mmCIF file of C-alpha atoms and ligand atoms in Angstrom:
data_model
loop_
_atom_site.group_PDB
_atom_site.id
_atom_site.type_symbol
_atom_site.label_atom_id
_atom_site.label_comp_id
_atom_site.label_asym_id
_atom_site.label_seq_id
_atom_site.Cartn_x
_atom_site.Cartn_y
_atom_site.Cartn_z
ATOM 1 C CA MET A 16 22.583 -7.790 23.761
ATOM 2 C CA ASN A 17 23.869 -11.016 23.521
ATOM 3 C CA PHE A 18 23.665 -11.816 18.951
ATOM 4 C CA PHE A 19 22.823 -15.238 20.372
ATOM 5 C CA THR A 20 19.986 -14.837 22.641
ATOM 6 C CA ARG A 21 18.568 -11.461 20.924
ATOM 7 C CA LYS A 22 14.992 -12.038 20.129
ATOM 8 C CA LYS A 23 15.021 -10.621 16.518
ATOM 9 C CA SER A 24 13.347 -7.288 15.652
ATOM 10 C CA ALA A 25 11.217 -8.802 12.517
ATOM 11 C CA ALA A 26 9.419 -10.645 15.562
ATOM 12 C CA SER A 27 8.476 -8.013 17.637
ATOM 13 C CA ALA A 28 7.311 -5.563 14.535
ATOM 14 C CA LYS A 29 4.770 -8.404 13.807
ATOM 15 C CA GLU A 30 3.317 -9.146 17.164
ATOM 16 C CA ARG A 31 3.080 -5.532 18.072
ATOM 17 C CA LEU A 32 1.969 -4.527 14.487
ATOM 18 C CA GLN A 33 -1.195 -7.127 15.130
ATOM 19 C CA LEU A 34 -1.730 -5.307 18.417
ATOM 20 C CA VAL A 35 -2.138 -2.181 17.013
ATOM 21 C CA LEU A 36 -3.797 -3.166 14.024
ATOM 22 C CA VAL A 37 -6.647 -4.849 16.052
ATOM 23 C CA HIS A 38 -7.295 -2.014 18.336
ATOM 24 C CA ASP A 39 -7.315 0.819 15.134
ATOM 25 C CA ARG A 40 -9.850 -1.445 13.289
ATOM 26 C CA THR A 41 -12.433 -1.413 16.400
ATOM 27 C CA ASP A 42 -11.404 1.940 16.925
ATOM 28 C CA LEU A 43 -11.086 0.162 20.616
ATOM 29 C CA THR A 44 -8.114 1.467 23.252
ATOM 30 C CA PRO A 45 -7.045 -1.579 25.083
ATOM 31 C CA ALA A 46 -8.225 0.350 28.459
ATOM 32 C CA GLN A 47 -11.718 0.341 26.765
ATOM 33 C CA LEU A 48 -11.870 -3.531 26.154
ATOM 34 C CA GLU A 49 -10.827 -3.945 29.869
ATOM 35 C CA ALA A 50 -13.684 -2.154 31.144
ATOM 36 C CA LEU A 51 -15.671 -3.948 28.311
ATOM 37 C CA LYS A 52 -14.076 -7.297 29.982
ATOM 38 C CA ASP A 53 -15.212 -6.410 33.590
ATOM 39 C CA ASP A 54 -18.786 -5.165 32.774
ATOM 40 C CA LEU A 55 -18.906 -8.038 30.872
ATOM 41 C CA LEU A 56 -17.668 -10.760 33.948
ATOM 42 C CA LYS A 57 -20.623 -8.248 36.347
ATOM 43 C CA ALA A 58 -23.386 -9.247 33.665
ATOM 44 C CA ILE A 59 -22.446 -13.171 33.213
ATOM 45 C CA SER A 60 -21.616 -13.250 37.227
ATOM 46 C CA LYS A 61 -25.680 -11.676 38.037
ATOM 47 C CA TYR A 62 -26.655 -14.866 36.310
ATOM 48 C CA ILE A 63 -24.119 -17.927 36.637
ATOM 49 C CA GLU A 64 -20.765 -18.472 38.873
ATOM 50 C CA ILE A 65 -17.852 -18.193 36.801
ATOM 51 C CA ASP A 66 -13.683 -18.059 37.546
ATOM 52 C CA PRO A 67 -12.871 -14.315 36.839
ATOM 53 C CA ASP A 68 -9.187 -15.531 37.268
ATOM 54 C CA ALA A 69 -9.933 -18.061 34.581
ATOM 55 C CA VAL A 70 -11.531 -16.291 31.871
ATOM 56 C CA GLN A 71 -10.021 -15.440 28.610
ATOM 57 C CA ILE A 72 -11.837 -12.558 26.636
ATOM 58 C CA GLY A 73 -9.613 -10.727 23.517
ATOM 59 C CA LEU A 74 -9.765 -9.478 19.680
ATOM 60 C CA GLU A 75 -9.046 -12.187 17.187
ATOM 61 C CA ARG A 76 -8.109 -11.275 13.631
ATOM 62 C CA ASP A 77 -9.342 -13.800 11.112
ATOM 63 C CA GLY A 78 -7.901 -11.540 7.677
ATOM 64 C CA ARG A 79 -9.428 -8.413 7.896
ATOM 65 C CA GLU A 80 -12.001 -9.384 9.672
ATOM 66 C CA GLN A 81 -12.184 -8.987 13.931
ATOM 67 C CA ARG A 82 -13.719 -10.868 16.463
ATOM 68 C CA LEU A 83 -14.556 -10.482 20.073
ATOM 69 C CA VAL A 84 -13.875 -14.118 21.793
ATOM 70 C CA ALA A 85 -14.223 -15.401 25.277
ATOM 71 C CA ASP A 86 -13.667 -18.400 26.899
ATOM 72 C CA ILE A 87 -15.691 -18.167 29.914
ATOM 73 C CA PRO A 88 -15.639 -21.514 31.839
ATOM 74 C CA LEU A 89 -18.339 -21.896 34.500
ATOM 75 C CA ARG A 90 -18.095 -24.044 37.568
ATOM 76 C CA SER A 91 -19.377 -26.732 38.262
ATOM 77 C CA VAL A 92 -22.736 -26.675 40.375
ATOM 78 C CA THR A 93 -22.298 -30.120 42.165
ATOM 79 C CA ARG A 94 -19.042 -29.258 42.792
ATOM 80 C CA ASN A 95 -19.656 -26.095 44.310
ATOM 81 C CA ARG A 96 -22.773 -27.500 46.434
ATOM 82 C CA ALA A 97 -20.181 -30.533 47.480
ATOM 83 C CA GLY A 98 -18.075 -28.025 49.031
ATOM 84 C CA MET B 3 -10.854 1.619 -25.980
ATOM 85 C CA THR B 4 -11.406 2.113 -22.091
ATOM 86 C CA ALA B 5 -9.113 2.869 -19.709
ATOM 87 C CA GLN B 6 -8.976 1.166 -16.513
ATOM 88 C CA VAL B 7 -8.369 3.844 -14.005
ATOM 89 C CA ILE B 8 -5.623 2.842 -10.985
ATOM 90 C CA THR B 9 -4.602 4.780 -8.318
ATOM 91 C CA VAL B 10 -1.923 4.352 -6.020
ATOM 92 C CA THR B 11 -1.684 5.413 -2.825
ATOM 93 C CA SER B 12 -0.343 4.511 0.736
ATOM 94 C CA GLY B 13 -0.943 6.104 4.274
ATOM 95 C CA LYS B 14 2.448 7.789 5.280
ATOM 96 C CA GLY B 15 4.170 9.213 3.185
ATOM 97 C CA GLY B 16 7.637 8.856 1.223
ATOM 98 C CA VAL B 17 7.032 5.077 0.955
ATOM 99 C CA GLY B 18 7.520 4.731 -3.013
ATOM 100 C CA LYS B 19 3.945 5.951 -4.531
ATOM 101 C CA THR B 20 5.370 8.376 -6.902
ATOM 102 C CA THR B 21 8.195 6.002 -7.779
ATOM 103 C CA ALA B 22 5.185 3.260 -8.745
ATOM 104 C CA VAL B 23 3.625 5.218 -11.014
ATOM 105 C CA ALA B 24 6.147 6.411 -12.604
ATOM 106 C CA ASN B 25 7.620 3.272 -13.203
ATOM 107 C CA LEU B 26 4.447 1.288 -14.173
ATOM 108 C CA ALA B 27 3.221 3.778 -16.434
ATOM 109 C CA THR B 28 6.579 3.638 -18.455
ATOM 110 C CA ALA B 29 6.697 -0.103 -17.889
ATOM 111 C CA LEU B 30 3.391 0.024 -19.579
ATOM 112 C CA ALA B 31 4.307 2.291 -22.316
ATOM 113 C CA MET B 32 7.150 -0.434 -23.136
ATOM 114 C CA ASP B 33 4.224 -2.601 -23.826
ATOM 115 C CA GLY B 34 2.373 -1.083 -26.061
ATOM 116 C CA LYS B 35 -0.497 1.251 -24.156
ATOM 117 C CA ARG B 36 -1.789 3.978 -24.087
ATOM 118 C CA VAL B 37 -1.158 5.567 -20.900
ATOM 119 C CA VAL B 38 -2.045 9.123 -18.721
ATOM 120 C CA CYS B 39 -0.340 9.489 -15.561
ATOM 121 C CA ILE B 40 -2.111 12.199 -13.455
ATOM 122 C CA ASP B 41 -0.311 13.256 -10.549
ATOM 123 C CA GLY B 42 -2.789 14.106 -7.482
ATOM 124 C CA ASP B 43 -0.565 15.713 -5.247
ATOM 125 C CA ILE B 44 -1.467 19.291 -5.743
ATOM 126 C CA GLY B 45 1.399 21.770 -4.165
ATOM 127 C CA LEU B 46 4.155 18.692 -4.233
ATOM 128 C CA ARG B 47 4.197 18.065 -7.824
ATOM 129 C CA ASN B 48 6.517 15.805 -8.016
ATOM 130 C CA LEU B 49 5.558 12.938 -10.803
ATOM 131 C CA ASP B 50 6.855 16.025 -13.835
ATOM 132 C CA VAL B 51 10.831 15.360 -12.402
ATOM 133 C CA VAL B 52 10.817 11.804 -11.540
ATOM 134 C CA MET B 53 9.666 11.482 -15.118
ATOM 135 C CA GLY B 54 12.130 13.950 -17.119
ATOM 136 C CA LEU B 55 9.333 16.110 -18.345
ATOM 137 C CA GLU B 56 9.173 18.922 -15.474
ATOM 138 C CA ASN B 57 10.794 21.444 -18.400
ATOM 139 C CA ARG B 58 7.625 20.568 -20.577
ATOM 140 C CA ILE B 59 4.398 21.568 -18.183
ATOM 141 C CA VAL B 60 2.874 24.236 -19.607
ATOM 142 C CA TYR B 61 -0.405 23.832 -18.079
ATOM 143 C CA ASP B 62 -1.624 21.945 -15.048
ATOM 144 C CA ILE B 63 -4.860 20.006 -13.735
ATOM 145 C CA VAL B 64 -6.003 23.062 -11.857
ATOM 146 C CA ASP B 65 -5.832 24.985 -15.582
ATOM 147 C CA VAL B 66 -7.492 22.719 -16.716
ATOM 148 C CA ILE B 67 -10.487 22.532 -14.081
ATOM 149 C CA GLU B 68 -10.791 25.901 -13.646
ATOM 150 C CA GLY B 69 -11.443 26.089 -17.537
ATOM 151 C CA ARG B 70 -8.342 27.741 -18.603
ATOM 152 C CA CYS B 71 -7.135 25.473 -21.139
ATOM 153 C CA LYS B 72 -8.640 21.656 -22.708
ATOM 154 C CA LEU B 73 -7.274 18.362 -21.103
ATOM 155 C CA LYS B 74 -5.531 17.814 -24.388
ATOM 156 C CA GLN B 75 -3.538 20.918 -23.563
ATOM 157 C CA ALA B 76 -2.297 20.029 -19.992
ATOM 158 C CA MET B 77 -1.650 16.453 -21.740
ATOM 159 C CA ILE B 78 2.398 16.149 -21.594
ATOM 160 C CA ARG B 79 3.706 13.368 -24.164
ATOM 161 C CA ASP B 80 6.704 11.401 -23.054
ATOM 162 C CA LYS B 81 9.996 12.240 -24.971
ATOM 163 C CA LYS B 82 10.867 8.459 -25.184
ATOM 164 C CA TYR B 83 7.001 6.694 -25.263
ATOM 165 C CA PRO B 84 4.705 9.156 -27.469
ATOM 166 C CA GLU B 85 2.277 6.584 -25.906
ATOM 167 C CA MET B 86 2.580 8.110 -22.494
ATOM 168 C CA TYR B 87 1.617 11.329 -21.007
ATOM 169 C CA LEU B 88 1.479 12.895 -17.930
ATOM 170 C CA ILE B 89 -1.160 15.933 -16.298
ATOM 171 C CA PRO B 90 0.761 17.324 -14.199
ATOM 172 C CA ALA B 91 0.110 18.429 -10.437
ATOM 173 C CA ALA B 92 -0.564 22.343 -9.736
ATOM 174 C CA GLN B 93 1.899 24.038 -7.365
ATOM 175 C CA THR B 94 -1.051 26.366 -5.771
ATOM 176 C CA ARG B 95 -1.556 25.995 -1.979
ATOM 177 C CA ASP B 96 -5.368 26.054 -2.831
ATOM 178 C CA LYS B 97 -5.529 21.878 -2.227
ATOM 179 C CA ASN B 98 -9.558 22.809 -2.762
ATOM 180 C CA ALA B 99 -9.112 23.565 -6.176
ATOM 181 C CA VAL B 100 -10.061 19.963 -7.019
ATOM 182 C CA SER B 101 -12.988 17.737 -6.187
ATOM 183 C CA PRO B 102 -13.375 14.355 -6.617
ATOM 184 C CA SER B 103 -16.032 15.017 -8.832
ATOM 185 C CA ASP B 104 -13.676 16.788 -11.577
ATOM 186 C CA MET B 105 -11.408 13.824 -10.862
ATOM 187 C CA VAL B 106 -14.122 11.561 -11.991
ATOM 188 C CA ARG B 107 -14.899 13.602 -14.950
ATOM 189 C CA ILE B 108 -10.982 14.105 -16.190
ATOM 190 C CA CYS B 109 -11.138 10.250 -16.272
ATOM 191 C CA ASN B 110 -14.313 9.915 -17.877
ATOM 192 C CA ASP B 111 -12.913 12.327 -20.411
ATOM 193 C CA LEU B 112 -9.679 10.265 -20.705
ATOM 194 C CA LYS B 113 -10.835 6.649 -20.787
ATOM 195 C CA SER B 114 -11.954 6.609 -24.505
ATOM 196 C CA ASP B 115 -8.862 6.853 -25.931
ATOM 197 C CA SER B 116 -6.115 5.213 -23.491
ATOM 198 C CA ASP B 117 -5.552 1.603 -21.422
ATOM 199 C CA PHE B 118 -4.464 2.907 -18.410
ATOM 200 C CA VAL B 119 -5.260 5.857 -16.549
ATOM 201 C CA ILE B 120 -2.829 6.132 -13.339
ATOM 202 C CA ILE B 121 -3.306 8.604 -10.891
ATOM 203 C CA ASP B 122 -0.477 9.270 -7.887
ATOM 204 C CA SER B 123 -1.855 10.193 -4.645
ATOM 205 C CA PRO B 124 -0.577 12.199 -1.853
ATOM 206 C CA ALA B 125 0.099 10.566 1.255
ATOM 207 C CA GLY B 126 -2.358 11.337 4.173
ATOM 208 C CA ILE B 127 -6.453 10.480 4.037
ATOM 209 C CA GLU B 128 -7.325 13.739 3.621
ATOM 210 C CA ARG B 129 -9.207 15.905 0.437
ATOM 211 C CA GLY B 130 -6.093 14.427 -1.972
ATOM 212 C CA PHE B 131 -6.415 11.031 -1.044
ATOM 213 C CA ARG B 132 -10.361 10.989 -1.639
ATOM 214 C CA ASN B 133 -9.699 13.168 -5.094
ATOM 215 C CA ALA B 134 -7.080 10.185 -6.071
ATOM 216 C CA ILE B 135 -9.545 7.676 -5.099
ATOM 217 C CA ALA B 136 -13.073 8.658 -6.573
ATOM 218 C CA ALA B 137 -12.500 7.312 -9.954
ATOM 219 C CA ALA B 138 -10.610 4.602 -9.223
ATOM 220 C CA ASP B 139 -11.276 0.948 -11.214
ATOM 221 C CA ARG B 140 -8.814 -0.463 -8.461
ATOM 222 C CA VAL B 141 -6.326 0.445 -5.902
ATOM 223 C CA LEU B 142 -2.819 0.023 -5.772
ATOM 224 C CA VAL B 143 -1.307 0.293 -1.837
ATOM 225 C CA VAL B 144 2.418 0.514 -1.759
ATOM 226 C CA THR B 145 3.642 0.313 1.794
ATOM 227 C CA ASN B 146 7.243 -0.627 3.150
ATOM 228 C CA PRO B 147 8.205 -3.605 5.544
ATOM 229 C CA GLU B 148 8.235 -1.330 8.566
ATOM 230 C CA VAL B 149 6.106 -0.729 11.363
ATOM 231 C CA SER B 150 4.401 2.602 10.840
ATOM 232 C CA ALA B 151 3.907 2.440 7.172
ATOM 233 C CA VAL B 152 2.495 -1.184 7.791
ATOM 234 C CA ARG B 153 -0.334 0.559 9.892
ATOM 235 C CA ASP B 154 -0.675 3.435 8.228
ATOM 236 C CA ALA B 155 -1.247 0.705 4.817
ATOM 237 C CA ASP B 156 -3.901 -1.063 7.060
ATOM 238 C CA ARG B 157 -5.940 2.635 7.968
ATOM 239 C CA VAL B 158 -5.889 3.031 4.150
ATOM 240 C CA VAL B 159 -7.086 -0.223 3.055
ATOM 241 C CA GLY B 160 -9.622 0.037 6.105
ATOM 242 C CA ILE B 161 -11.100 2.942 4.042
ATOM 243 C CA LEU B 162 -11.027 1.670 1.380
ATOM 244 C CA GLU B 163 -13.219 -1.395 2.183
ATOM 245 C CA ALA B 164 -15.970 1.289 4.059
ATOM 246 C CA GLU B 165 -15.838 3.543 0.792
ATOM 247 C CA GLU B 166 -16.607 0.174 -1.523
ATOM 248 C CA LYS B 167 -13.479 0.576 -4.030
ATOM 249 C CA GLY B 168 -13.530 -2.949 -3.779
ATOM 250 C CA ASN B 169 -10.090 -5.431 -3.044
ATOM 251 C CA PRO B 170 -7.397 -3.340 -3.033
ATOM 252 C CA SER B 171 -4.076 -4.803 -4.128
ATOM 253 C CA LEU B 172 -0.125 -4.239 -2.427
ATOM 254 C CA ILE B 173 2.595 -3.420 -3.689
ATOM 255 C CA LEU B 174 5.824 -4.058 -1.005
ATOM 256 C CA ASN B 175 8.509 -1.495 -1.921
ATOM 257 C CA ARG B 176 11.771 -1.239 -0.013
ATOM 258 C CA LEU B 177 11.984 -5.135 0.468
ATOM 259 C CA ASN B 178 15.472 -5.791 2.097
ATOM 260 C CA PRO B 179 16.416 -9.893 1.741
ATOM 261 C CA THR B 180 19.198 -9.660 3.505
ATOM 262 C CA LEU B 181 16.997 -8.424 6.736
ATOM 263 C CA VAL B 182 13.950 -10.066 6.132
ATOM 264 C CA LYS B 183 16.730 -13.294 6.091
ATOM 265 C CA ASN B 184 18.209 -12.186 9.468
ATOM 266 C CA ASN B 185 14.489 -11.839 10.953
ATOM 267 C CA ASP B 186 15.095 -8.629 11.050
ATOM 268 C CA MET B 187 12.668 -7.377 8.626
ATOM 269 C CA LEU B 188 9.588 -8.397 7.829
ATOM 270 C CA SER B 189 8.586 -10.565 5.442
ATOM 271 C CA ALA B 190 6.511 -10.491 2.716
ATOM 272 C CA GLU B 191 4.386 -13.321 3.978
ATOM 273 C CA ASP B 192 4.039 -11.317 7.487
ATOM 274 C CA VAL B 193 2.928 -8.344 5.627
ATOM 275 C CA LEU B 194 0.134 -9.713 3.451
ATOM 276 C CA ASP B 195 -0.838 -11.916 7.088
ATOM 277 C CA LEU B 196 -1.268 -8.434 8.936
ATOM 278 C CA LEU B 197 -3.332 -6.471 6.366
ATOM 279 C CA GLY B 198 -5.383 -9.323 4.881
ATOM 280 C CA ILE B 199 -4.609 -8.063 1.203
ATOM 281 C CA GLN B 200 -3.779 -10.014 -1.354
ATOM 282 C CA LEU B 201 0.342 -8.484 -3.358
ATOM 283 C CA ILE B 202 0.492 -7.797 -6.744
ATOM 284 C CA GLY B 203 4.192 -7.503 -6.471
ATOM 285 C CA ILE B 204 7.825 -7.028 -4.000
ATOM 286 C CA VAL B 205 10.096 -4.659 -5.470
ATOM 287 C CA PRO B 206 13.426 -4.962 -3.541
ATOM 288 C CA GLU B 207 15.591 -2.129 -2.340
ATOM 289 C CA ASP B 208 17.330 -1.570 -5.073
ATOM 290 C CA GLU B 209 19.992 1.896 -5.493
ATOM 291 C CA ASN B 210 19.181 1.995 -9.091
ATOM 292 C CA VAL B 211 15.485 3.260 -8.411
ATOM 293 C CA ILE B 212 17.711 6.592 -7.011
ATOM 294 C CA ILE B 213 20.223 6.703 -9.894
ATOM 295 C CA GLY B 214 16.620 6.314 -12.106
ATOM 296 C CA SER B 215 15.236 9.307 -10.442
ATOM 297 C CA ASN B 216 18.415 11.434 -10.826
ATOM 298 C CA LYS B 217 18.343 10.409 -14.934
ATOM 299 C CA GLY B 218 14.526 10.617 -15.003
ATOM 300 C CA ALA B 219 14.832 7.665 -16.218
ATOM 301 C CA PRO B 220 12.282 5.638 -14.138
ATOM 302 C CA VAL B 221 14.129 2.372 -12.937
ATOM 303 C CA VAL B 222 12.199 -0.525 -15.409
ATOM 304 C CA THR B 223 14.295 1.050 -18.486
ATOM 305 C CA ASP B 224 17.127 -0.670 -16.293
ATOM 306 C CA ALA B 225 16.693 -3.704 -17.966
ATOM 307 C CA LYS B 226 19.415 -5.293 -15.141
ATOM 308 C CA SER B 227 17.508 -3.399 -12.474
ATOM 309 C CA ARG B 228 16.241 -5.805 -9.791
ATOM 310 C CA ALA B 229 13.499 -3.280 -8.547
ATOM 311 C CA GLY B 230 12.946 -2.352 -12.675
ATOM 312 C CA GLN B 231 11.561 -6.378 -13.468
ATOM 313 C CA ALA B 232 9.333 -6.129 -10.044
ATOM 314 C CA PHE B 233 7.553 -2.840 -11.593
ATOM 315 C CA ARG B 234 7.773 -4.614 -15.298
ATOM 316 C CA ASN B 235 5.903 -7.639 -13.526
ATOM 317 C CA ILE B 236 3.471 -5.464 -12.052
ATOM 318 C CA ALA B 237 2.889 -3.887 -14.891
ATOM 319 C CA LYS B 238 2.220 -7.131 -16.454
ATOM 320 C CA ARG B 239 -0.188 -8.360 -13.581
ATOM 321 C CA LEU B 240 -2.136 -5.338 -14.552
ATOM 322 C CA GLN B 241 -2.508 -6.388 -17.721
ATOM 323 C CA GLY B 242 -4.472 -9.530 -16.526
ATOM 324 C CA GLN B 243 -0.998 -11.775 -17.334
ATOM 325 C CA ASP B 244 0.242 -14.389 -15.093
ATOM 326 C CA VAL B 245 3.605 -13.680 -14.211
ATOM 327 C CA PRO B 246 4.823 -16.046 -11.224
ATOM 328 C CA PHE B 247 5.823 -14.267 -8.078
ATOM 329 C CA MET B 248 9.444 -15.227 -6.923
ATOM 330 C CA ASP B 249 9.728 -17.710 -4.103
ATOM 331 C CA LEU B 250 7.692 -16.702 -1.068
ATOM 332 C CA ASP B 251 7.123 -19.828 0.833
ATOM 333 C CA SER B 252 10.381 -19.536 2.559
ATOM 334 C CA GLN B 253 11.696 -16.311 4.485
ATOM 335 C CA SER B 254 14.409 -16.402 2.336
ATOM 336 C CA GLY B 255 13.306 -17.055 -0.790
ATOM 337 C CA LEU B 256 13.607 -13.720 -3.182
ATOM 338 C CA TRP B 257 17.313 -13.992 -1.299
ATOM 339 C CA SER B 258 18.408 -16.731 -2.989
ATOM 340 C CA ALA B 259 16.377 -16.321 -6.502
ATOM 341 C CA ILE B 260 18.510 -13.060 -6.071
ATOM 342 C CA GLN B 261 21.127 -15.035 -5.261
ATOM 343 C CA LYS B 262 20.697 -17.676 -8.245
ATOM 344 C CA LEU B 263 20.441 -14.331 -10.572
ATOM 345 C CA THR B 264 23.865 -13.399 -9.825
ATOM 346 C CA GLY B 265 25.401 -16.252 -9.407
ATOM 347 C CA ARG B 266 26.165 -15.756 -6.148
ATOM 348 C CA LYS B 267 26.005 -18.409 -2.609
HETATM 349 N N1 ATP C 307 12.426 -0.130 -4.243
HETATM 350 C C1 ATP C 307 12.877 0.826 -3.594
HETATM 351 N N2 ATP C 307 14.222 1.108 -3.719
HETATM 352 C C2 ATP C 307 15.389 2.548 -3.281
HETATM 353 N N3 ATP C 307 14.596 3.138 -2.839
HETATM 354 C C3 ATP C 307 13.383 3.779 -3.378
HETATM 355 C C4 ATP C 307 12.675 2.534 -3.658
HETATM 356 N N4 ATP C 307 11.713 3.242 -3.760
HETATM 357 C C5 ATP C 307 11.092 4.299 -3.648
HETATM 358 N N5 ATP C 307 12.954 5.043 -3.347
HETATM 359 C C6 ATP C 307 13.232 6.104 -2.707
HETATM 360 O O1 ATP C 307 12.455 6.998 -2.217
HETATM 361 C C7 ATP C 307 12.211 8.229 -1.915
HETATM 362 C C8 ATP C 307 10.328 8.284 -2.146
HETATM 363 O O2 ATP C 307 9.550 7.665 -2.910
HETATM 364 P P1 ATP C 307 8.264 8.485 -3.657
HETATM 365 O O3 ATP C 307 8.925 9.788 -3.665
HETATM 366 O O4 ATP C 307 8.519 7.592 -4.475
HETATM 367 O O5 ATP C 307 7.820 8.046 -2.459
HETATM 368 P P2 ATP C 307 6.129 8.956 -2.007
HETATM 369 O O6 ATP C 307 5.561 7.948 -1.457
HETATM 370 O O7 ATP C 307 5.371 9.166 -4.353
HETATM 371 O O8 ATP C 307 6.629 9.954 -1.363
HETATM 372 P P3 ATP C 307 5.579 11.139 -0.801
HETATM 373 O O9 ATP C 307 4.524 10.677 0.094
HETATM 374 O O10 ATP C 307 6.028 12.574 -0.074
HETATM 375 O O11 ATP C 307 4.559 11.420 -2.232
HETATM 376 C C9 ATP C 307 12.627 7.906 -3.222
HETATM 377 O O12 ATP C 307 13.872 9.096 -3.409
HETATM 378 C C10 ATP C 307 12.947 7.416 -4.458
HETATM 379 O O13 ATP C 307 13.790 7.269 -5.019
HETATM 380 MG MG1 MG C 308 5.044 11.134 -4.499
#
């Protein structure tokens, strides 16, 4: 690998640990998190129209606390009707 | 006197728990404190050799628990610091010979005439670890700036939280400033950010640690060793003193501090 373009390994270590620790702490595997997202989207779609591709759901760390953060843009009803 | 009971643990093996116990105890003894170390690694006794006391062992902690000797008889007095004692682990294969309540009882008996009781925990999160934390007033978690060690440290911190053992403090051991400077090793800031606990000291990688354990003389007794200085600083912090950390703001902080010390550019 080229010395100048090589991504330094400390950054990979940190990124990988960030992910692993969140899953370790919540005892939730990445696959379970995906299933949770699907269920969540299904439940929300029963009531309001959402754009599944714009949805962002993930686990975030804040010190030693974890939270499930969801950013779910809603489709505008007026625009839907107009269209 | 009421001793503070301090347990040194880690999750992953081989990160420097025994080294930390031997050095912190010796540094506290050098500061005139009365210290009792307990080797909690039943079946894998090691603290005795690191402290250079292996030839003096007659009784061990299981002999105390099973009533074959008095607590005082199992306390080996250090050669150089008469106010420092070691209670060795047993080499028996039965790890269940010690229970958490045994540890609490022994520590309570030691508390009245010492300043610090320091317990060396075995690796892992099994019985030996549970025993080691049972009597702790304060827990020090040792890790290395390396993915598996940090991950295991996080597991241990999670268990300590669940057991309501108070806030543990971190000893980051074997940091290599050159690697950190080249962004090829997690920095102290990275590890603290990942683990989310307070820092009590950073100990650099230092060959004098190995030389010290070869001789059975912990590296804190070597005035010139950088790791020795780091452990002496941690011992001061355990006594409540406010000893400044080497510059942690920049990733190369520790490195430049060392360069200054050695007069290199
Ligand atoms: N700062 C350091 N610099 C260089 N070598 C070190 C340092 N700290 C520890 N070591 C070496 O690392 C090895 C493991 O250390 P130690 O036995 O203290 O780990 P441990 O956590 O007690 O291991 P175990 O889990 O097996 O009980 C030893 O050979 C020791 O000399
Ligand atoms: Mg050990």
